[in-house]
XYZ file of C-alpha atoms in Angstrom:
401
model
C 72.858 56.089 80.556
C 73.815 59.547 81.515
C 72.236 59.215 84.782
C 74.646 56.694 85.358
C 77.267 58.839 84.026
C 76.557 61.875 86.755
C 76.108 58.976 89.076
C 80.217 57.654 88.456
C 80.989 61.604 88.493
C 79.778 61.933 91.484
C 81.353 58.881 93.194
C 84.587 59.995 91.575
C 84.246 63.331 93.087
C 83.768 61.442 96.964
C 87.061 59.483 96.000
C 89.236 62.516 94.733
C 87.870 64.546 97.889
C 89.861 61.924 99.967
C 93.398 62.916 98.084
C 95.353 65.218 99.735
C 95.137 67.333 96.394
C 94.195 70.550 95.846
C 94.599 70.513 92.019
C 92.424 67.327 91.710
C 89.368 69.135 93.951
C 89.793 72.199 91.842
C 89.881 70.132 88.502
C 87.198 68.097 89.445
C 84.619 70.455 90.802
C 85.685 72.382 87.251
C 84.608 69.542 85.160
C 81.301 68.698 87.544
C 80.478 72.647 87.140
C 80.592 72.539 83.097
C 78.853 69.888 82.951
C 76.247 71.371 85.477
C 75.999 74.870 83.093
C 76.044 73.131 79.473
C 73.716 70.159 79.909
C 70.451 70.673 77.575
C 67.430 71.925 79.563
C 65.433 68.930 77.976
C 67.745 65.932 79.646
C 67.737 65.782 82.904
C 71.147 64.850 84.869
C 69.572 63.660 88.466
C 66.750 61.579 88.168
C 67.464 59.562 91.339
C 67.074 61.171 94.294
C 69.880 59.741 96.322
C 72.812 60.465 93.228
C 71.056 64.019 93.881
C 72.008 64.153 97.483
C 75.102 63.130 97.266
C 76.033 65.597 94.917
C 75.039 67.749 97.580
C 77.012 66.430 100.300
C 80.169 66.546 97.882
C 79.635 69.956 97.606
C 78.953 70.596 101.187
C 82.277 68.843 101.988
C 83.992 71.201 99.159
C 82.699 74.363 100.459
C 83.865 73.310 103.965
C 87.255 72.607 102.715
C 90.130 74.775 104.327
C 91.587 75.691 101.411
C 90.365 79.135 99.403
C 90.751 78.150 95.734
C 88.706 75.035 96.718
C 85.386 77.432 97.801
C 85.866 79.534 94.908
C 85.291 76.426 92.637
C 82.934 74.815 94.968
C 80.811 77.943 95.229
C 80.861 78.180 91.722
C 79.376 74.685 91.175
C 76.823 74.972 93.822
C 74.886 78.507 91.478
C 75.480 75.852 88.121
C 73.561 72.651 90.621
C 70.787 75.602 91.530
C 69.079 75.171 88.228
C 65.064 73.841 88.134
C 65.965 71.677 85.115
C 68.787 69.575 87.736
C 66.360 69.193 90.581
C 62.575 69.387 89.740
C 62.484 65.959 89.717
C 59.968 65.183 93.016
C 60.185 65.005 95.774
C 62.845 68.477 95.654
C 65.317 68.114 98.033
C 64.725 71.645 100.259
C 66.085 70.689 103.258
C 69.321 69.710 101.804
C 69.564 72.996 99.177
C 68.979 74.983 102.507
C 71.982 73.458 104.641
C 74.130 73.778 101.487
C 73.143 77.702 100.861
C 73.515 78.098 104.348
C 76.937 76.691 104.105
C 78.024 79.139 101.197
C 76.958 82.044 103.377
C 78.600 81.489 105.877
C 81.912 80.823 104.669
C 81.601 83.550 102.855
C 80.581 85.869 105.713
C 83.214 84.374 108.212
C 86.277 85.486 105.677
C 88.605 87.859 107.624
C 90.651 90.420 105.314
C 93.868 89.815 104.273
C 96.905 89.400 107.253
C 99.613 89.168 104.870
C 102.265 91.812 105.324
C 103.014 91.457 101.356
C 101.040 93.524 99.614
C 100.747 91.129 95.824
C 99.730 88.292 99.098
C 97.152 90.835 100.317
C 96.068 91.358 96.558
C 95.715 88.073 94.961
C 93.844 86.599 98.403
C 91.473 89.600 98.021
C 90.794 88.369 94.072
C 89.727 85.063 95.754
C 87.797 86.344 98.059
C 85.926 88.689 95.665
C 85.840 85.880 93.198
C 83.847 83.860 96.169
C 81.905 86.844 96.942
C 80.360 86.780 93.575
C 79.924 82.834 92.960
C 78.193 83.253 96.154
C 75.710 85.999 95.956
C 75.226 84.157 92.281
C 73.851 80.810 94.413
C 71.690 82.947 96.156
C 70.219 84.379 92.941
C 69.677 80.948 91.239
C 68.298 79.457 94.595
C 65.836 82.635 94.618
C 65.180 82.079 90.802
C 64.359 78.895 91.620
C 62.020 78.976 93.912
C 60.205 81.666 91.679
C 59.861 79.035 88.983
C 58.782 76.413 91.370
C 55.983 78.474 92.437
C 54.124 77.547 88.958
C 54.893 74.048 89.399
C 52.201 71.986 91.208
C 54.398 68.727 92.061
C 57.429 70.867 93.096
C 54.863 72.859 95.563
C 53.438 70.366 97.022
C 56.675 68.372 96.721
C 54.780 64.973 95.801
C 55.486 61.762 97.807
C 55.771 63.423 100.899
C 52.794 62.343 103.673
C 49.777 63.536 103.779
C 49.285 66.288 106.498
C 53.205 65.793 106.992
C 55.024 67.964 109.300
C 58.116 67.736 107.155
C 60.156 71.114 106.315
C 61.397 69.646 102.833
C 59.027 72.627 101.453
C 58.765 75.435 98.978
C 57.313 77.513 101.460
C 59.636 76.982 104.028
C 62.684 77.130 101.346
C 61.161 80.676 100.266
C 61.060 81.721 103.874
C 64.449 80.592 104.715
C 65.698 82.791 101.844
C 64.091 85.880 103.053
C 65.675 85.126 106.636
C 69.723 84.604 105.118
C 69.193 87.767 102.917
C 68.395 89.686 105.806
C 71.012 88.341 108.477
C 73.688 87.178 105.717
C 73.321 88.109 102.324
C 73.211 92.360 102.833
C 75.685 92.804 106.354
C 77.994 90.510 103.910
C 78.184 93.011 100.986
C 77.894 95.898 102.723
C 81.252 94.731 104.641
C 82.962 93.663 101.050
C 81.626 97.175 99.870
C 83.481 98.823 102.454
C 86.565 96.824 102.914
C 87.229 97.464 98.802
C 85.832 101.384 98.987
C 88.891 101.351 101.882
C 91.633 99.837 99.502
C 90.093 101.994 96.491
C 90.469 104.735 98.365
C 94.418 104.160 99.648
C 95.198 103.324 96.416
C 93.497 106.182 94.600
C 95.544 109.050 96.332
C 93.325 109.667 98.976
C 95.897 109.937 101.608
C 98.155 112.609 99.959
C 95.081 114.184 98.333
C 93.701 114.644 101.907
C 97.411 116.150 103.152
C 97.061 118.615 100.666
C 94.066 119.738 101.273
C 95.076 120.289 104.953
C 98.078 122.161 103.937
C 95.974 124.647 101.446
C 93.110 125.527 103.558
C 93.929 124.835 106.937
C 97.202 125.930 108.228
C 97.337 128.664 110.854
C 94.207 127.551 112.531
C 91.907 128.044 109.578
C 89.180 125.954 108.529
C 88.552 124.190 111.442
C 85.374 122.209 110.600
C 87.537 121.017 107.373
C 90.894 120.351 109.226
C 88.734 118.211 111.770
C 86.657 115.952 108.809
C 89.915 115.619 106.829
C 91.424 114.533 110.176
C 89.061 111.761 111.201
C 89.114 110.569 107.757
C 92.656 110.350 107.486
C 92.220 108.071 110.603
C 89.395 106.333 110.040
C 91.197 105.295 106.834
C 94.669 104.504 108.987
C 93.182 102.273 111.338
C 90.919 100.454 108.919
C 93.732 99.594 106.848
C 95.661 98.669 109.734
C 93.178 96.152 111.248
C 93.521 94.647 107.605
C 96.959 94.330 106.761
C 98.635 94.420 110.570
C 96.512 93.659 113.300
C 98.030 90.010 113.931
C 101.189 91.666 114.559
C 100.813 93.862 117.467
C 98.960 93.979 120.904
C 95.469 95.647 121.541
C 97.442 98.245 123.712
C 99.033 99.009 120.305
C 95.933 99.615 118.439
C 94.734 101.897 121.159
C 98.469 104.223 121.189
C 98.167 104.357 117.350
C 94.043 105.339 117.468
C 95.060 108.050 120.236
C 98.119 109.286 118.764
C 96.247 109.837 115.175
C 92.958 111.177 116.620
C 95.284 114.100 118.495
C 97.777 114.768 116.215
C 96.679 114.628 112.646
C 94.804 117.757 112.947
C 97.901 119.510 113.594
C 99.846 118.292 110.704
C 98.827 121.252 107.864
C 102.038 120.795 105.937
C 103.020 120.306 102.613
C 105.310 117.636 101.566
C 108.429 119.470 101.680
C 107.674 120.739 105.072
C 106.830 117.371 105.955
C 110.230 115.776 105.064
C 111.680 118.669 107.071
C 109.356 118.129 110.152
C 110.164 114.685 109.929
C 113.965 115.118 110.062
C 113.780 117.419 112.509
C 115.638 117.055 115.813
C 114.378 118.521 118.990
C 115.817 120.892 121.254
C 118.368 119.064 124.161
C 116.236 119.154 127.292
C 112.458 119.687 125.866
C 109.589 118.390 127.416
C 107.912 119.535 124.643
C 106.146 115.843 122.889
C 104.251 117.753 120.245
C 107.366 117.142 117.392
C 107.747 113.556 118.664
C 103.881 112.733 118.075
C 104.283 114.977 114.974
C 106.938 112.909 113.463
C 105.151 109.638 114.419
C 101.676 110.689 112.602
C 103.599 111.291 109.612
C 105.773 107.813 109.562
C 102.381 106.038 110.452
C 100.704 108.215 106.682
C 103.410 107.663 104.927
C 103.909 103.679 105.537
C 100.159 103.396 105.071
C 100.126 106.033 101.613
C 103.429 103.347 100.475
C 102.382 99.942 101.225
C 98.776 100.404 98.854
C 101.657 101.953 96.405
C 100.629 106.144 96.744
C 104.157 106.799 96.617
C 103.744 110.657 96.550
C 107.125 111.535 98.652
C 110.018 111.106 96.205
C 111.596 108.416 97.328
C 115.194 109.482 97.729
C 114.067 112.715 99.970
C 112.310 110.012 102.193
C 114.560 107.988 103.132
C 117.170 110.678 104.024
C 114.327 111.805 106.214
C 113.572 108.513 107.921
C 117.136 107.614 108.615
C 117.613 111.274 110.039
C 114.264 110.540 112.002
C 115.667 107.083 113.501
C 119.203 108.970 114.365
C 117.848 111.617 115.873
C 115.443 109.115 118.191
C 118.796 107.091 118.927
C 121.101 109.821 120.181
C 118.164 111.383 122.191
C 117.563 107.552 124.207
C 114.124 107.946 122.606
C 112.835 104.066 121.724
C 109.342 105.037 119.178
C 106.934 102.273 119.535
C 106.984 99.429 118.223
C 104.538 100.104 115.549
C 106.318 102.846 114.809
C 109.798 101.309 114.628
C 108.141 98.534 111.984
C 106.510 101.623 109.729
C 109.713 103.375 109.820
C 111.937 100.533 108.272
C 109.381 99.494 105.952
C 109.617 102.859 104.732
C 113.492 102.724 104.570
C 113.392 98.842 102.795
C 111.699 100.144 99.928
C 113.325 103.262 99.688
C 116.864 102.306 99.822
C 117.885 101.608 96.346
C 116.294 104.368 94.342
C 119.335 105.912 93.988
C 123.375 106.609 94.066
C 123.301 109.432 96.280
C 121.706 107.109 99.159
C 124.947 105.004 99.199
C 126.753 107.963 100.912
C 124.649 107.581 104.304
C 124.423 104.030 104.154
C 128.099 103.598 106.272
C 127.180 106.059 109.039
C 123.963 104.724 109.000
C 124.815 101.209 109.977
C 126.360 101.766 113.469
C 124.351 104.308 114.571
C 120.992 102.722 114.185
C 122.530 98.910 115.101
C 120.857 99.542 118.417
C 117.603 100.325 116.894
C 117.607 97.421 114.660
C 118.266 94.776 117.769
C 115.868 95.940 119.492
C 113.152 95.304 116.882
C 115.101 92.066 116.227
C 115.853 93.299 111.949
C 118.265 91.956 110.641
C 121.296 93.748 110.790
C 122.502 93.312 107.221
C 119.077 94.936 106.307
C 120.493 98.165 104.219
C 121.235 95.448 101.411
C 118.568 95.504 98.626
C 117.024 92.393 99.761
C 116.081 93.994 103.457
C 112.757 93.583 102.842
C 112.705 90.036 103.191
C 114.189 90.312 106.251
C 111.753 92.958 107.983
C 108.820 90.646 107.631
C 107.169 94.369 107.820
C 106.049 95.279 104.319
C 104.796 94.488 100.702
C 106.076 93.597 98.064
C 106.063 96.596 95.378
């Protein structure tokens, strides 16, 4: 009776996987998964082979399934199938465990980080993905423990019913092998990459960015410290660029990426200031006439750390100071003919979206500001109307706080 019961579950879950909805995959892989983790080790749920391999290609077709919250569900339910009470019932299906593994790696490992310019976007896809992370590297635990505890078995081993001198793969020893091969070319580059990618947003997050800045401005102003100024540096940039390949890339051009890499990797060992010398660097205006590009790439380093330090919320410049400074920055580049890169340009407004309405006293430059920065806000095709409060939704250029 209650193989006929998994049997209609299973059927049911090959008829709801042909709705177009999400909800019903996620509700029905739930109830397949409980049922999977709570059944009694002494009654076995698949004692036909075929109901067993078409749970299997249900799953497959789940963990295939464009749509994130589906995996996380599906690669939940494929560690609760990898249990030696569902499936040592000979002849075990290897061949079939191995594809679906395979397929729970993969997707895994093919997961690119977060494009969304929102930052609670950027956060709750990252949840998902570090929810799949786990459910995954939990199938490859069971599938290991499994094969362990097949070892001892004599009909799983020899996987009884196959042919006699058989060249079949449907094998423990091929299954073990397999799972030494995916750890090796799946299982370790894929945490090691998840490892990084969260040390990265730990790091933004956790005040790295103006700890780093300070440490520059105490030890290595006027030359000093070298050695320190230069490691601080290529962090600082390192960390820049790594959060801008996750957050932006989509957005800008290759030649981009290679302006913003160059402009960090020269100027950021120059910037030794603290962050009231900052602000005033960054409001300063150059001298009519100077060829001198050193303030220009100056000011630029600092909009690029300061965008990055906001949008994984280090908010370390208060916020009223800042956005004086930006809009005296943006000015300044107008009545000069100077046109910053794009990059630039989108790191600079983010900056002033978010800083707009943290207080009274910024309603005093908002008039003057309008007019003369219309011409910079065309050109990077903002809307106009954007010193409102809601101007962040018209950037497209920034998170949500």
């Amino acid at each position: 009776v209650l193989g006929r019961c998994i049997e209609s579950l299973v059927r049911s879950l090959q008829d709801v996987l042909q709705l177009n909805n999400v909800e019903l995959h996620k509700q029905g892989l739930l109830l397949f998964t409980e049922i999977l983790k709570r059944q009694p080790v002494e009654i076995k749920l698949f004692t036909n082979r075929g109901v067993c391999i078409e749970a299997i290609d249900v799953l497959m077709e789940t963990v295939n399934c464009p749509v994130l919250e589906v995996v996380v569900e599906a690669a939940r339910a494929v560690a609760a199938f990898l249990r030696k009470d569902h499936l040592s019932s000979p002849p075990v299906p290897y061949e079939e465990l191995q594809k679906l593994l395979e397929a729970v790696l993969k997707r895994c490992a093919d997961l690119s980080p977060p494009q969304s310019s929102k930052r609670h976007a950027v956060s709750q896809k990252l949840l998902l993905q570090g929810q799949l992370l786990l459910n995954t590297l939990e199938s490859f635990r069971n599938a290991c423990r499994l094969a362990v505890e097949f070892q001892s078995d004599p009909m799983a081993q020899e996987n009884a019913f196959t042919a006699p001198n058989s060249k079949s793969k449907d094998t423990l020893s091929n299954f073990s092998e397999f799972l030494l091969r995916i750890c090796d070319s799946l299982c370790i580059p894929m945490v090691m990459v998840w490892f990084l990618l969260n040390l990265i947003y730990s790091l933004a997050s956790s005040s790295f960015i103006r700890l780093t800045l300070e440490l520059k401005a105490r030890f290595c102003s006027v030359q000093s410290n070298p050695a320190l100024n230069q490691a601080c540096s290529s962090f600082l940039c390192s960390l820049c660029l790594s959060l801008y390949s996750a957050t932006e890339k989509e957005r800008t051009s290759s030649q981009d990426e290679q302006e913003m890499s160059e402009l960090l990797q020269k100027g950021l060992p120059q910037l030794n200031y603290t962050t009231a010398e900052s602000l005033l660097l960054l409001a300063e205006t150059p001298e009519p006439f100077s060829l001198d590009q050193s303030l220009c790439s100056h000011q630029h380093c600092l909009i690029l750390l300061l965008y990055f330090a906001y949008i994984l919320g280090d908010r370390f410049v208060p916020e009223a100071e800042l956005f004086l400074a930006v809009r005296n920055f943006l000015v300044s580049a107008q009545d000069h003919g100077d046109c910053p890169p794009p990059y630039i340009l989108r790191a600079a407004l983010y900056l002033l979206a978010v800083c707009q309405d943290k207080g009274k006293a910024l309603d005093l430059v908002k008039e003057d500001f309008i007019p003369t920065s219309w011409s910079l806000f065309v050109e990077t095709k903002v809307s106009p109307h954007s010193h409102q409060p809601s101007c962040r939704k018209s950037f497209d250029i920034g998170g949500e706080r």
